[in-house]
PDB file of C-alpha atoms in Angstrom:
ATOM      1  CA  UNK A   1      19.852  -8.050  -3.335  1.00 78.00           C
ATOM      2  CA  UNK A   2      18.929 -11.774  -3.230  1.00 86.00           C
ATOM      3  CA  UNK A   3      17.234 -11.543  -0.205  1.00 87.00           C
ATOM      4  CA  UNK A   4      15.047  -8.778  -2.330  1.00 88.00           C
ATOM      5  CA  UNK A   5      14.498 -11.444  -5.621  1.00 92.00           C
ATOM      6  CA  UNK A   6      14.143 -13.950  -3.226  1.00 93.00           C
ATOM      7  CA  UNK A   7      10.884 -12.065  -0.845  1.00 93.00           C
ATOM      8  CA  UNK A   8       9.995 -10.725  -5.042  1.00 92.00           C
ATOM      9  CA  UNK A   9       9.231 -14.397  -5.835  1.00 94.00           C
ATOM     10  CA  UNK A  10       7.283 -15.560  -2.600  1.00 94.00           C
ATOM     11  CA  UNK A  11       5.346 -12.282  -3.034  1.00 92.00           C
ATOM     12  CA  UNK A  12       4.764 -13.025  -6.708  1.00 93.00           C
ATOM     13  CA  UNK A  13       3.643 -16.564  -5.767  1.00 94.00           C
ATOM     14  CA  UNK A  14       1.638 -15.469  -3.582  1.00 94.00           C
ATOM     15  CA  UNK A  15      -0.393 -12.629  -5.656  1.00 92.00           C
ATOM     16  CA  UNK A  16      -1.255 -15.598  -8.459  1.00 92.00           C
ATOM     17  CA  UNK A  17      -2.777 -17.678  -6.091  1.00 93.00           C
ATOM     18  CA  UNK A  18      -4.529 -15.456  -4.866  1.00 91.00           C
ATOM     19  CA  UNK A  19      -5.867 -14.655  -8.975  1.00 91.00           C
ATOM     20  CA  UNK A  20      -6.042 -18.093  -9.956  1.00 91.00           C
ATOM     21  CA  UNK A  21      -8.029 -19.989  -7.070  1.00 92.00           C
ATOM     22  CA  UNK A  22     -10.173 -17.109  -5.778  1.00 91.00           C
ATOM     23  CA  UNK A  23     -10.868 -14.536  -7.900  1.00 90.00           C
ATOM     24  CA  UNK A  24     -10.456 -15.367 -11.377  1.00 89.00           C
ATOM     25  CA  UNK A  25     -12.593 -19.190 -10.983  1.00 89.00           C
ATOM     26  CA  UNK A  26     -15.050 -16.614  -9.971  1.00 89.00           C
ATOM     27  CA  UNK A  27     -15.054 -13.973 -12.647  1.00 87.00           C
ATOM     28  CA  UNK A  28     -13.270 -11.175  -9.931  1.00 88.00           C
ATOM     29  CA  UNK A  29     -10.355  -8.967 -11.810  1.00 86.00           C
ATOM     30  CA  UNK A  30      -7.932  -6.772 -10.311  1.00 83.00           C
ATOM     31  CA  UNK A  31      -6.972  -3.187 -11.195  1.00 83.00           C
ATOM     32  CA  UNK A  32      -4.088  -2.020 -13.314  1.00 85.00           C
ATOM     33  CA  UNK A  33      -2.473  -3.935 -16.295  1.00 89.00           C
ATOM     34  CA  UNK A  34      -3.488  -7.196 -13.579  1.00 87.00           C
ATOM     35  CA  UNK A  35      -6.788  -6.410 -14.998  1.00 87.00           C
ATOM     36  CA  UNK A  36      -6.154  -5.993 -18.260  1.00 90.00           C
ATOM     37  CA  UNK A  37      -4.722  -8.732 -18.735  1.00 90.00           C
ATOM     38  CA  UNK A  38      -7.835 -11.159 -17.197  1.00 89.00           C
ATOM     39  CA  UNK A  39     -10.314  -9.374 -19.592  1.00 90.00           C
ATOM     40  CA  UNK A  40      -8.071 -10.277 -22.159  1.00 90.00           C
ATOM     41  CA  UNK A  41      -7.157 -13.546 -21.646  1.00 88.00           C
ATOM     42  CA  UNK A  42     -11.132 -14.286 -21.187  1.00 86.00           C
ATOM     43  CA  UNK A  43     -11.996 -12.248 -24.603  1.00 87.00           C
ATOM     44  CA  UNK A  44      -9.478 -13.768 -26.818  1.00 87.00           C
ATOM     45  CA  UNK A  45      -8.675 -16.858 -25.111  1.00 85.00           C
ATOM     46  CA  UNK A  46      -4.880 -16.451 -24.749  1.00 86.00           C
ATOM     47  CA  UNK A  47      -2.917 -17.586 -21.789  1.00 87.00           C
ATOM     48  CA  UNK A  48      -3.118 -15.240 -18.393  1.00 88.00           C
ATOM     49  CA  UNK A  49       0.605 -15.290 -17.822  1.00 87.00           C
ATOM     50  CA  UNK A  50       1.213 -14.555 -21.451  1.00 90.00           C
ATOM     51  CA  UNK A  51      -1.187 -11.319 -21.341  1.00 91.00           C
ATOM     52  CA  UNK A  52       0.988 -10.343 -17.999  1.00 89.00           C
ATOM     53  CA  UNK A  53       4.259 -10.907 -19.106  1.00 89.00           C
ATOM     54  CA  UNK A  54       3.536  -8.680 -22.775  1.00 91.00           C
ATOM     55  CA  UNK A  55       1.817  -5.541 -21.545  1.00 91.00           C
ATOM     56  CA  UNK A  56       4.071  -5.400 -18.760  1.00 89.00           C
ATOM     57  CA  UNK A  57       7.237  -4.569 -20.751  1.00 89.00           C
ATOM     58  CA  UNK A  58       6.304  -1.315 -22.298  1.00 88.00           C
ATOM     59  CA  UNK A  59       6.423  -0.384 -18.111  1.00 86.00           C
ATOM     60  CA  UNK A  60       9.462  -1.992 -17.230  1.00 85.00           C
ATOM     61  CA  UNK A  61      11.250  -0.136 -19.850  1.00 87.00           C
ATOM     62  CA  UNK A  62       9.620   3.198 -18.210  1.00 83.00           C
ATOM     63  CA  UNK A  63      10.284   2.223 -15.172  1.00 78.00           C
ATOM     64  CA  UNK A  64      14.049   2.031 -16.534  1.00 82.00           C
ATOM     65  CA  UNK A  65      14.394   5.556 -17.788  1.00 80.00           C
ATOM     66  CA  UNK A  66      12.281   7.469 -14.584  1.00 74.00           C
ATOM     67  CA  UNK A  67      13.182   5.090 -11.363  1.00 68.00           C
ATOM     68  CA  UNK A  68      16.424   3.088 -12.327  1.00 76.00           C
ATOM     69  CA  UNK A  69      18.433  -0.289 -13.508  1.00 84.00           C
ATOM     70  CA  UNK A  70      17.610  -2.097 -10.258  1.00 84.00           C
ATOM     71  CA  UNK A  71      13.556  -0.996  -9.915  1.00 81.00           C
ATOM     72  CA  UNK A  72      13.271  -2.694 -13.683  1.00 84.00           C
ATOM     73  CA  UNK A  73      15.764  -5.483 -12.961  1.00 88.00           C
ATOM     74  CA  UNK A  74      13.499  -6.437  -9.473  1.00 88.00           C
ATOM     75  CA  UNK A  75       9.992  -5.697 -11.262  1.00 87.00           C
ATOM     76  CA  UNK A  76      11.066  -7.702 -14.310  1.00 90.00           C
ATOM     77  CA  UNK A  77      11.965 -10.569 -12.181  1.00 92.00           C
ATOM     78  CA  UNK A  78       8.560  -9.563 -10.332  1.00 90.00           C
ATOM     79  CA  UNK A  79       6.382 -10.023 -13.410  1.00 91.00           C
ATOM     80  CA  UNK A  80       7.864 -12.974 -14.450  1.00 92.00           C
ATOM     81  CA  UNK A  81       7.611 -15.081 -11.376  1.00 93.00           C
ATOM     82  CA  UNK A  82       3.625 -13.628 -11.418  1.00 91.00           C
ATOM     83  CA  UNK A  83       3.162 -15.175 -15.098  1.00 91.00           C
ATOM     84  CA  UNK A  84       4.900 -18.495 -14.615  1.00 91.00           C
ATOM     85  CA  UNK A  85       3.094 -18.937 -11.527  1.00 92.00           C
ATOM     86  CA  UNK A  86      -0.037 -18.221 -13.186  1.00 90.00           C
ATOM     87  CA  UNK A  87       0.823 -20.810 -15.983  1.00 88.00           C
ATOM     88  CA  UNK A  88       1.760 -23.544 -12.823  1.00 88.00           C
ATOM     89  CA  UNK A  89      -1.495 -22.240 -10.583  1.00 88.00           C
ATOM     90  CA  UNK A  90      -3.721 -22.566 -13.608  1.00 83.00           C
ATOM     91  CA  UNK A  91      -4.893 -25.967 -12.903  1.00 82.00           C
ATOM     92  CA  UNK A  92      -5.335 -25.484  -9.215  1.00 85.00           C
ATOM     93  CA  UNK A  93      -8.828 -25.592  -8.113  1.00 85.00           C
ATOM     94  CA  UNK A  94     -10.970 -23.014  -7.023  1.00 84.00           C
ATOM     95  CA  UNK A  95     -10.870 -23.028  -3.342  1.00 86.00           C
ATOM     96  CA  UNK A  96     -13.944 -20.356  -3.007  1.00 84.00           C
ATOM     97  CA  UNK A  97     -17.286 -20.535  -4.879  1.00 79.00           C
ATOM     98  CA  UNK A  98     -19.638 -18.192  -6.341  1.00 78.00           C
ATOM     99  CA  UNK A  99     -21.980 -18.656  -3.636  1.00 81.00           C
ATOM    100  CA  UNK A 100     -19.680 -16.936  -1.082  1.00 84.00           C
ATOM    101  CA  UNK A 101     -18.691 -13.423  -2.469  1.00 86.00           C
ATOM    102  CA  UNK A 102     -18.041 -11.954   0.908  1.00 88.00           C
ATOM    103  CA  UNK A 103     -14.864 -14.294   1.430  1.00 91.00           C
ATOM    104  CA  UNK A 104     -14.464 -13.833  -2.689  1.00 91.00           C
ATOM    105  CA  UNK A 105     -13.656 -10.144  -2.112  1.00 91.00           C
ATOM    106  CA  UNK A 106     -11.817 -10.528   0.958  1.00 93.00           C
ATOM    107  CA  UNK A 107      -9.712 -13.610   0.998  1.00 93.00           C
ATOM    108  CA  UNK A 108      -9.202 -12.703  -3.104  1.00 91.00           C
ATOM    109  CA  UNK A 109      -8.082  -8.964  -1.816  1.00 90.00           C
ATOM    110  CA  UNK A 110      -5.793 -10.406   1.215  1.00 93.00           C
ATOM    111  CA  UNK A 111      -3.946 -12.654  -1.006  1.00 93.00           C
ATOM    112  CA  UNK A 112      -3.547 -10.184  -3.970  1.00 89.00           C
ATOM    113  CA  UNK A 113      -2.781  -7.238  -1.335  1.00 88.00           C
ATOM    114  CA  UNK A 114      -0.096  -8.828   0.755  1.00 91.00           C
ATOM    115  CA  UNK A 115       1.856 -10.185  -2.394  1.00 91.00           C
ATOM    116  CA  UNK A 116       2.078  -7.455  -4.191  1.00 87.00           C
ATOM    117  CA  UNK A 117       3.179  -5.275  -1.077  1.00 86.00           C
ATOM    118  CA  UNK A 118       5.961  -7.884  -0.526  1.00 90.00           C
ATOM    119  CA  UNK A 119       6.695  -6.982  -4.074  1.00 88.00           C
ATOM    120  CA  UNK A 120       6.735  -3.638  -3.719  1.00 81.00           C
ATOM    121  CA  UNK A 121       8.255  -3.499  -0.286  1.00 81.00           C
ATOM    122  CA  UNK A 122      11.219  -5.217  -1.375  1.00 85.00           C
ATOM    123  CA  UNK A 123      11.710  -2.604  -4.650  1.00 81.00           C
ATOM    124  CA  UNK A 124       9.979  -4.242  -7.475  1.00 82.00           C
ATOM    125  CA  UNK A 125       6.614  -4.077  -9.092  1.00 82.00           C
ATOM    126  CA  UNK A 126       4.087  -6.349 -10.368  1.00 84.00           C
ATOM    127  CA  UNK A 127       1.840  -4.200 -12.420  1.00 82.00           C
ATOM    128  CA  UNK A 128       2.768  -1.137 -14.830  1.00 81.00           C
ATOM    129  CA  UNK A 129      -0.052   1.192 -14.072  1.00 80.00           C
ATOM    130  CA  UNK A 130       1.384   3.123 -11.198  1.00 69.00           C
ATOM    131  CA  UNK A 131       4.418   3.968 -13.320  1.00 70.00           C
ATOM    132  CA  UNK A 132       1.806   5.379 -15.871  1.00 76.00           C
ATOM    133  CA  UNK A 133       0.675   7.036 -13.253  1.00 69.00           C
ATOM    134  CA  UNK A 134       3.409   8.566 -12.349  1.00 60.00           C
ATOM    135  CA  UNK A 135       4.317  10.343 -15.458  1.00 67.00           C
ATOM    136  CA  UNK A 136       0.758  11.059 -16.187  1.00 73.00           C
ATOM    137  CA  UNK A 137       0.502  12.828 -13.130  1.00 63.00           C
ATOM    138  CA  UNK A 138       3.575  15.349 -14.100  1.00 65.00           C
ATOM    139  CA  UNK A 139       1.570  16.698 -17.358  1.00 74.00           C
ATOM    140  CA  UNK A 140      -1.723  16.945 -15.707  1.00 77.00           C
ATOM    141  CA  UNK A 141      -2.876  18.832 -12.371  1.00 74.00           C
ATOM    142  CA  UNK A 142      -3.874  15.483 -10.587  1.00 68.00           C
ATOM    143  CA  UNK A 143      -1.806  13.069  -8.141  1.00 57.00           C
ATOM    144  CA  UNK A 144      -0.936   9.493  -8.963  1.00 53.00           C
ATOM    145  CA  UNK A 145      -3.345   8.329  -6.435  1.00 54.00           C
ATOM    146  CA  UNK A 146      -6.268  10.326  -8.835  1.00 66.00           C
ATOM    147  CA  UNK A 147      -4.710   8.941 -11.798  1.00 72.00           C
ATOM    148  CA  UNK A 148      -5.127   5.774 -10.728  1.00 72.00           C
ATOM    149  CA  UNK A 149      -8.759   6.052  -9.510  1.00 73.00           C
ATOM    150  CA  UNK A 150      -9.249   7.332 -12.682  1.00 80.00           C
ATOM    151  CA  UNK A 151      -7.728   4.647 -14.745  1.00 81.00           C
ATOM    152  CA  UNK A 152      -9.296   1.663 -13.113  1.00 82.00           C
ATOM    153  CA  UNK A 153     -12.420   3.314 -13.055  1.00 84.00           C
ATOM    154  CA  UNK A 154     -12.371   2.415 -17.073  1.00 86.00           C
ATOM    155  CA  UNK A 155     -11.317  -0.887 -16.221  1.00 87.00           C
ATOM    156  CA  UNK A 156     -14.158  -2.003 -14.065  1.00 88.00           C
ATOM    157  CA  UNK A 157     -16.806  -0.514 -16.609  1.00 89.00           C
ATOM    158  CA  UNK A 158     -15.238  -3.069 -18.735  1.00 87.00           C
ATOM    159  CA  UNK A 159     -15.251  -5.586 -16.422  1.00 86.00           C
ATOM    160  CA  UNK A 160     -18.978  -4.849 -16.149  1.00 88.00           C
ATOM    161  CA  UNK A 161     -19.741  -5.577 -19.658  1.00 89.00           C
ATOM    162  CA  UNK A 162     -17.577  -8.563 -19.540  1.00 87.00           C
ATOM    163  CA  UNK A 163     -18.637 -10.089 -16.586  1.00 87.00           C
ATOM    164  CA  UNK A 164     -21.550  -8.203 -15.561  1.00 87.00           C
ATOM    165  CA  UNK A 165     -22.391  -5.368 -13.103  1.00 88.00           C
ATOM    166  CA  UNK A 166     -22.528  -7.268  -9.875  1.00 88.00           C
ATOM    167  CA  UNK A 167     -19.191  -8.790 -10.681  1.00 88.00           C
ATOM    168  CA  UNK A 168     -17.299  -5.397 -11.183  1.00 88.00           C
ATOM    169  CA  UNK A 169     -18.235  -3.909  -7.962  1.00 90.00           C
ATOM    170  CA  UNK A 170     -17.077  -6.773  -6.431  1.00 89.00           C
ATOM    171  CA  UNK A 171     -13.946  -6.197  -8.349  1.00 88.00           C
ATOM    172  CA  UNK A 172     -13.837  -2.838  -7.160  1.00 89.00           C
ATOM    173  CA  UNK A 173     -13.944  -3.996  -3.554  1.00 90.00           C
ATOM    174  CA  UNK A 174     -11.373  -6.354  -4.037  1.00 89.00           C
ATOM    175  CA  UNK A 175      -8.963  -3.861  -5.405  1.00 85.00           C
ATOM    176  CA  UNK A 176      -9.367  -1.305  -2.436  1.00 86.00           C
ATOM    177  CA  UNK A 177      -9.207  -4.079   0.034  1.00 89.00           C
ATOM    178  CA  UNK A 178      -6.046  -5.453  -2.033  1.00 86.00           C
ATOM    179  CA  UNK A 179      -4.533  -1.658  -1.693  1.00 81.00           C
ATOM    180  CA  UNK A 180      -5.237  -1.230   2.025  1.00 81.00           C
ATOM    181  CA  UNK A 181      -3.003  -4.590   2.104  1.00 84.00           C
ATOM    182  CA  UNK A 182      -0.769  -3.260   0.034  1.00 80.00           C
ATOM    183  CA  UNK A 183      -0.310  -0.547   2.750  1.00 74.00           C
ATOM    184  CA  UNK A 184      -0.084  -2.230   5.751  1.00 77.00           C
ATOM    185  CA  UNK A 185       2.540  -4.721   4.306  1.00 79.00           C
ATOM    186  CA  UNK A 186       4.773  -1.936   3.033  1.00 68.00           C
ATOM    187  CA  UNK A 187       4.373   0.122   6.130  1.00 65.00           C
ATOM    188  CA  UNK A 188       3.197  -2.604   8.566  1.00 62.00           C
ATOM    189  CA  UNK A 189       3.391  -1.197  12.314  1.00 52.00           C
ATOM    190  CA  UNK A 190       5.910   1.260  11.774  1.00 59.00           C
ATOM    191  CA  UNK A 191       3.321   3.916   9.964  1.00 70.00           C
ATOM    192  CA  UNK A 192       3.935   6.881  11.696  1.00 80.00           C
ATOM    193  CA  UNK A 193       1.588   9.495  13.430  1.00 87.00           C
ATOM    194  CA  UNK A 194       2.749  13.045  14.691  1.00 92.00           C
ATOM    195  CA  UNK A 195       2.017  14.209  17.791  1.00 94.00           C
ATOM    196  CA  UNK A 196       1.440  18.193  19.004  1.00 94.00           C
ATOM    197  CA  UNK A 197       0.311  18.549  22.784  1.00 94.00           C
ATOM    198  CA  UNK A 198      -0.538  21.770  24.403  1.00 93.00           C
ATOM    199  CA  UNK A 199       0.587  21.949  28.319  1.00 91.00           C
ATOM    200  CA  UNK A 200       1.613  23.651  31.249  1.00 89.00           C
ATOM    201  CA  UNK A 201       3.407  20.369  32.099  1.00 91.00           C
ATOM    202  CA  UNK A 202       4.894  19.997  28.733  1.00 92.00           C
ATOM    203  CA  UNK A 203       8.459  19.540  29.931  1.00 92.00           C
ATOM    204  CA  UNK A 204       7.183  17.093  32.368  1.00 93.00           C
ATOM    205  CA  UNK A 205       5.579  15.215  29.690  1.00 94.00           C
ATOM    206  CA  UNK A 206       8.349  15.472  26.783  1.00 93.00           C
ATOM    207  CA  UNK A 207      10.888  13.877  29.650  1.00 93.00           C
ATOM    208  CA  UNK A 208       8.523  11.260  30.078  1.00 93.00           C
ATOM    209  CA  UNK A 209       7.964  10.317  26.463  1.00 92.00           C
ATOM    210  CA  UNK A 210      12.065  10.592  25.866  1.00 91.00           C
ATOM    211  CA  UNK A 211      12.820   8.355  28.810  1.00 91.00           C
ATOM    212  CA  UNK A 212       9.679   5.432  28.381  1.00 89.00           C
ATOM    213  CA  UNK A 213       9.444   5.769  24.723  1.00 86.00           C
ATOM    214  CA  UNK A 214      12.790   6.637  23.634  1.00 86.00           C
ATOM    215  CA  UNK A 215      11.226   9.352  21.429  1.00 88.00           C
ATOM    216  CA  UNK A 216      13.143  12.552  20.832  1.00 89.00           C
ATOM    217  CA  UNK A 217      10.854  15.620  21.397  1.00 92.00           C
ATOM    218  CA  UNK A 218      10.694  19.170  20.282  1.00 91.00           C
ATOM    219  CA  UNK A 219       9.803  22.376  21.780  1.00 92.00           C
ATOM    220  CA  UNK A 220       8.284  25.200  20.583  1.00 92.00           C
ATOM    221  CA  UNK A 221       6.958  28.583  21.713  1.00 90.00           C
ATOM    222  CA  UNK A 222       3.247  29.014  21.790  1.00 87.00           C
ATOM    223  CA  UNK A 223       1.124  31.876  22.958  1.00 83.00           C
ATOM    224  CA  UNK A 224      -2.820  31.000  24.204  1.00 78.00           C
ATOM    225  CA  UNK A 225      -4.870  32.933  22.043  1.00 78.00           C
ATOM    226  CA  UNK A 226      -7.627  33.463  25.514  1.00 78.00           C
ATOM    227  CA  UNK A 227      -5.471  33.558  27.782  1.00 75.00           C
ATOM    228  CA  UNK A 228      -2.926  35.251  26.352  1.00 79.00           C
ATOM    229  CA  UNK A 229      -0.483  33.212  27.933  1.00 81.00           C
ATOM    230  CA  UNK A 230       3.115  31.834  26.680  1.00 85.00           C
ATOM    231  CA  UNK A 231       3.535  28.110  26.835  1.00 87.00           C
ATOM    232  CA  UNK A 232       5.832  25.317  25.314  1.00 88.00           C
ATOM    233  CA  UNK A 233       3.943  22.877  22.311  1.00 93.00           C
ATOM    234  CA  UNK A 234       5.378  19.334  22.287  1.00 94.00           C
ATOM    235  CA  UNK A 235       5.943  18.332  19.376  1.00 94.00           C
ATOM    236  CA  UNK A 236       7.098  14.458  18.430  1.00 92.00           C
ATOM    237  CA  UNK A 237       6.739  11.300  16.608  1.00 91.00           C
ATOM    238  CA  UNK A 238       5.554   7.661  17.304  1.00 87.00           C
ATOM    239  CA  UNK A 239       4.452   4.767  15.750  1.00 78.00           C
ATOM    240  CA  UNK A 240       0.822   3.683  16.146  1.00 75.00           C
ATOM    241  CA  UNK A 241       1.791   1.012  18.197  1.00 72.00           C
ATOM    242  CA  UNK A 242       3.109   3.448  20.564  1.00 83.00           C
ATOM    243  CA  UNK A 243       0.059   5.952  20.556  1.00 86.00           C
ATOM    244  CA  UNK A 244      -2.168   4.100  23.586  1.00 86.00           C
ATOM    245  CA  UNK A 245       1.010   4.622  25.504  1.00 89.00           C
ATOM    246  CA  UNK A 246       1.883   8.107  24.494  1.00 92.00           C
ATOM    247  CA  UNK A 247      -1.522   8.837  25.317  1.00 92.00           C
ATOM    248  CA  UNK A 248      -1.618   7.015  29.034  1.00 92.00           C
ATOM    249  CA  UNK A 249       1.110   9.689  29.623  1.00 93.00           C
ATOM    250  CA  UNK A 250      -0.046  12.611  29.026  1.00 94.00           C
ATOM    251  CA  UNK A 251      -2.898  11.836  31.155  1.00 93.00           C
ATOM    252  CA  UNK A 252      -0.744  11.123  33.330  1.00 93.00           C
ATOM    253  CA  UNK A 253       0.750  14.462  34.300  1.00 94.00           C
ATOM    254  CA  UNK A 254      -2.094  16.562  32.549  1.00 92.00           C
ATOM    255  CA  UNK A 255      -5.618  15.079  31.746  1.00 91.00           C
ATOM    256  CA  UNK A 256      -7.039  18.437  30.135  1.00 90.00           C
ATOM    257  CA  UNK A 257      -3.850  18.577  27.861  1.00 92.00           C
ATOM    258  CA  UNK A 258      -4.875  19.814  24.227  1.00 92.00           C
ATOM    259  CA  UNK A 259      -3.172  16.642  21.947  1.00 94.00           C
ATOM    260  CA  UNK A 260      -3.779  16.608  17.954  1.00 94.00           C
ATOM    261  CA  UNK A 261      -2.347  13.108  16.694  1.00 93.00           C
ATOM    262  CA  UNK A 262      -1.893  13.107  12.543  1.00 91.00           C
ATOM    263  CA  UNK A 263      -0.894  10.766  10.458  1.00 83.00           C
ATOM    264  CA  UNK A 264       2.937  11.114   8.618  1.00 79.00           C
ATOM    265  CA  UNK A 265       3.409   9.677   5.009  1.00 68.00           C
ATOM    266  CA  UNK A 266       7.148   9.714   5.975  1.00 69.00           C
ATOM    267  CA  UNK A 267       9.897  10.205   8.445  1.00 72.00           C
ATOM    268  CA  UNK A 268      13.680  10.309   7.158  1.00 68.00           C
ATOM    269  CA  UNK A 269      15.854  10.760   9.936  1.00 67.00           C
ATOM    270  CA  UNK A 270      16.402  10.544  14.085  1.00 62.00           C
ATOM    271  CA  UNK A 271      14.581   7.665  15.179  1.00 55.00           C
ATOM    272  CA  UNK A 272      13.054   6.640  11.871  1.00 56.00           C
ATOM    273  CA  UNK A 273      14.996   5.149   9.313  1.00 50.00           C
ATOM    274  CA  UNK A 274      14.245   5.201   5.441  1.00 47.00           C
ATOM    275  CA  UNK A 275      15.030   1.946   3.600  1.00 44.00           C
ATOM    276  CA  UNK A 276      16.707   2.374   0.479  1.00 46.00           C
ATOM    277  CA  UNK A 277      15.619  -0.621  -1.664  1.00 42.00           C
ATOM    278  CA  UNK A 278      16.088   1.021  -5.586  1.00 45.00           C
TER     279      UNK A 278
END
């Protein structure tokens, strides 16, 4: 547990630097209540961490009563490190200006993305609209992912009338590039792909993959639909860092092997472990 507070705050940290000396010196907000909050604090003048801290709560509390004690307990202390580091960060300097938006969207989407997938890696939160999300999503036929497109999308039109229409698509930019971070730090290089290969030498290759990669395998009973002829489907999963090698295999023993490679949201079990961090 204070390992997780203590990775919470660095992540935290990390995220408001990456609002106060790149994107917000430079008119660039961030989805979610994140967002919010910057158009507000610009509107009616009131302090950034203030705005954070405030709308936050009404999320914490549902993120009390639909994921748990400890998910509020972590985000709380999430949110709070995010506004008092805004308050510290606030008279930092800008270390990008307006005349290099490229680095703007990317070093502002970098920062942002990596701290709040430390955040969220370690069980916490740092912004309340994916917990909307979530219970919006049981009411209406969409997924959270939609709902969330579909909230933001309202908060860069306002960004556009706040700080103009060139500014929001860069915001929009930012905010995918920040969630492709946020994916990569919470999965990192364990992100999973599954593997089917079609082959007379499947046992050949399954041994191969269980002895070099350490991968359990599966067989199943296949039947060609032109050649009407039985024949075993491998079936297993890797990591991606483990796909050139998978690959180099197969070759190996069967270069006109039929191989589908997908990519898995999640693996619970065998090889693959599931971190439980609520």
């Amino acid at each position: 547990m204070a390992r997780n507070i203590i990775m919470i705050i660095i992540g935290a940290v990390i995220a408001a630097y990456g609002l106060e000396t790149i994107l917000i010196p430079n008119d660039v907000v961030d989805g979610g209540v994140t967002g919010v909050s910057i158009m507000g604090a610009e509107v009616f003048g009131l302090p950034l961490g203030v705005l954070l801290f405030t709308l936050n709560l009404p999320f914490i509390y549902l993120g009390y009563k639909q994921v748990g004690k400890t998910f509020a307990i972590l985000s709380s202390i999430g949110i709070v490190a995010l506004s008092g580091s805004t308050f510290f960060m606030h008279r930092f300097h800008a270390i990008l200006g307006p005349e290099d938006p490229l680095l703007i969207v990317l070093a502002g989407g970098i920062f942002l993305g990596v701290g709040i997938g430390i955040v969220l890696r370690n069980g916490g939160a740092l912004d309340g609209a994916e917990i909307l999300a979530v219970l919006l999503s049981r009411k209406i036929p969409f997924s959270v992912g939609d709902v969330i497109l579909f909230l933001n999308a309202f908060i860069f039109i306002g960004a556009g009338f706040i700080y103009g229409l060139e500014n929001a698509l860069y915001s929009a930019i930012t905010y995918y590039i920040a969630k492709n971070m946020i994916d990569i730090i919470q999965v990192g290089l364990e992100k999973s792909k599954s593997v089917r290969v079609v082959s007379a030498q499947s046992p050949k290759i399954g041994s191969a993959i269980q002895d070099r990669l350490g991968r359990g395998v599966t067989y199943t009973k296949g039947r060609g639909g032109f050649s009407n002829e039985s024949t075993d489907i491998l079936n297993c999963v890797i990591n991606r860092m483990e796909e050139t090698k998978l690959l180099s295999i197969i070759k190996e023993f069967d270069e006109g092997a039929f191989v589908v490679i997908t990519d898995v949201s999640e693996v619970r079990g065998g090889n693959f472990k599931k971190r439980d961090i609520h």
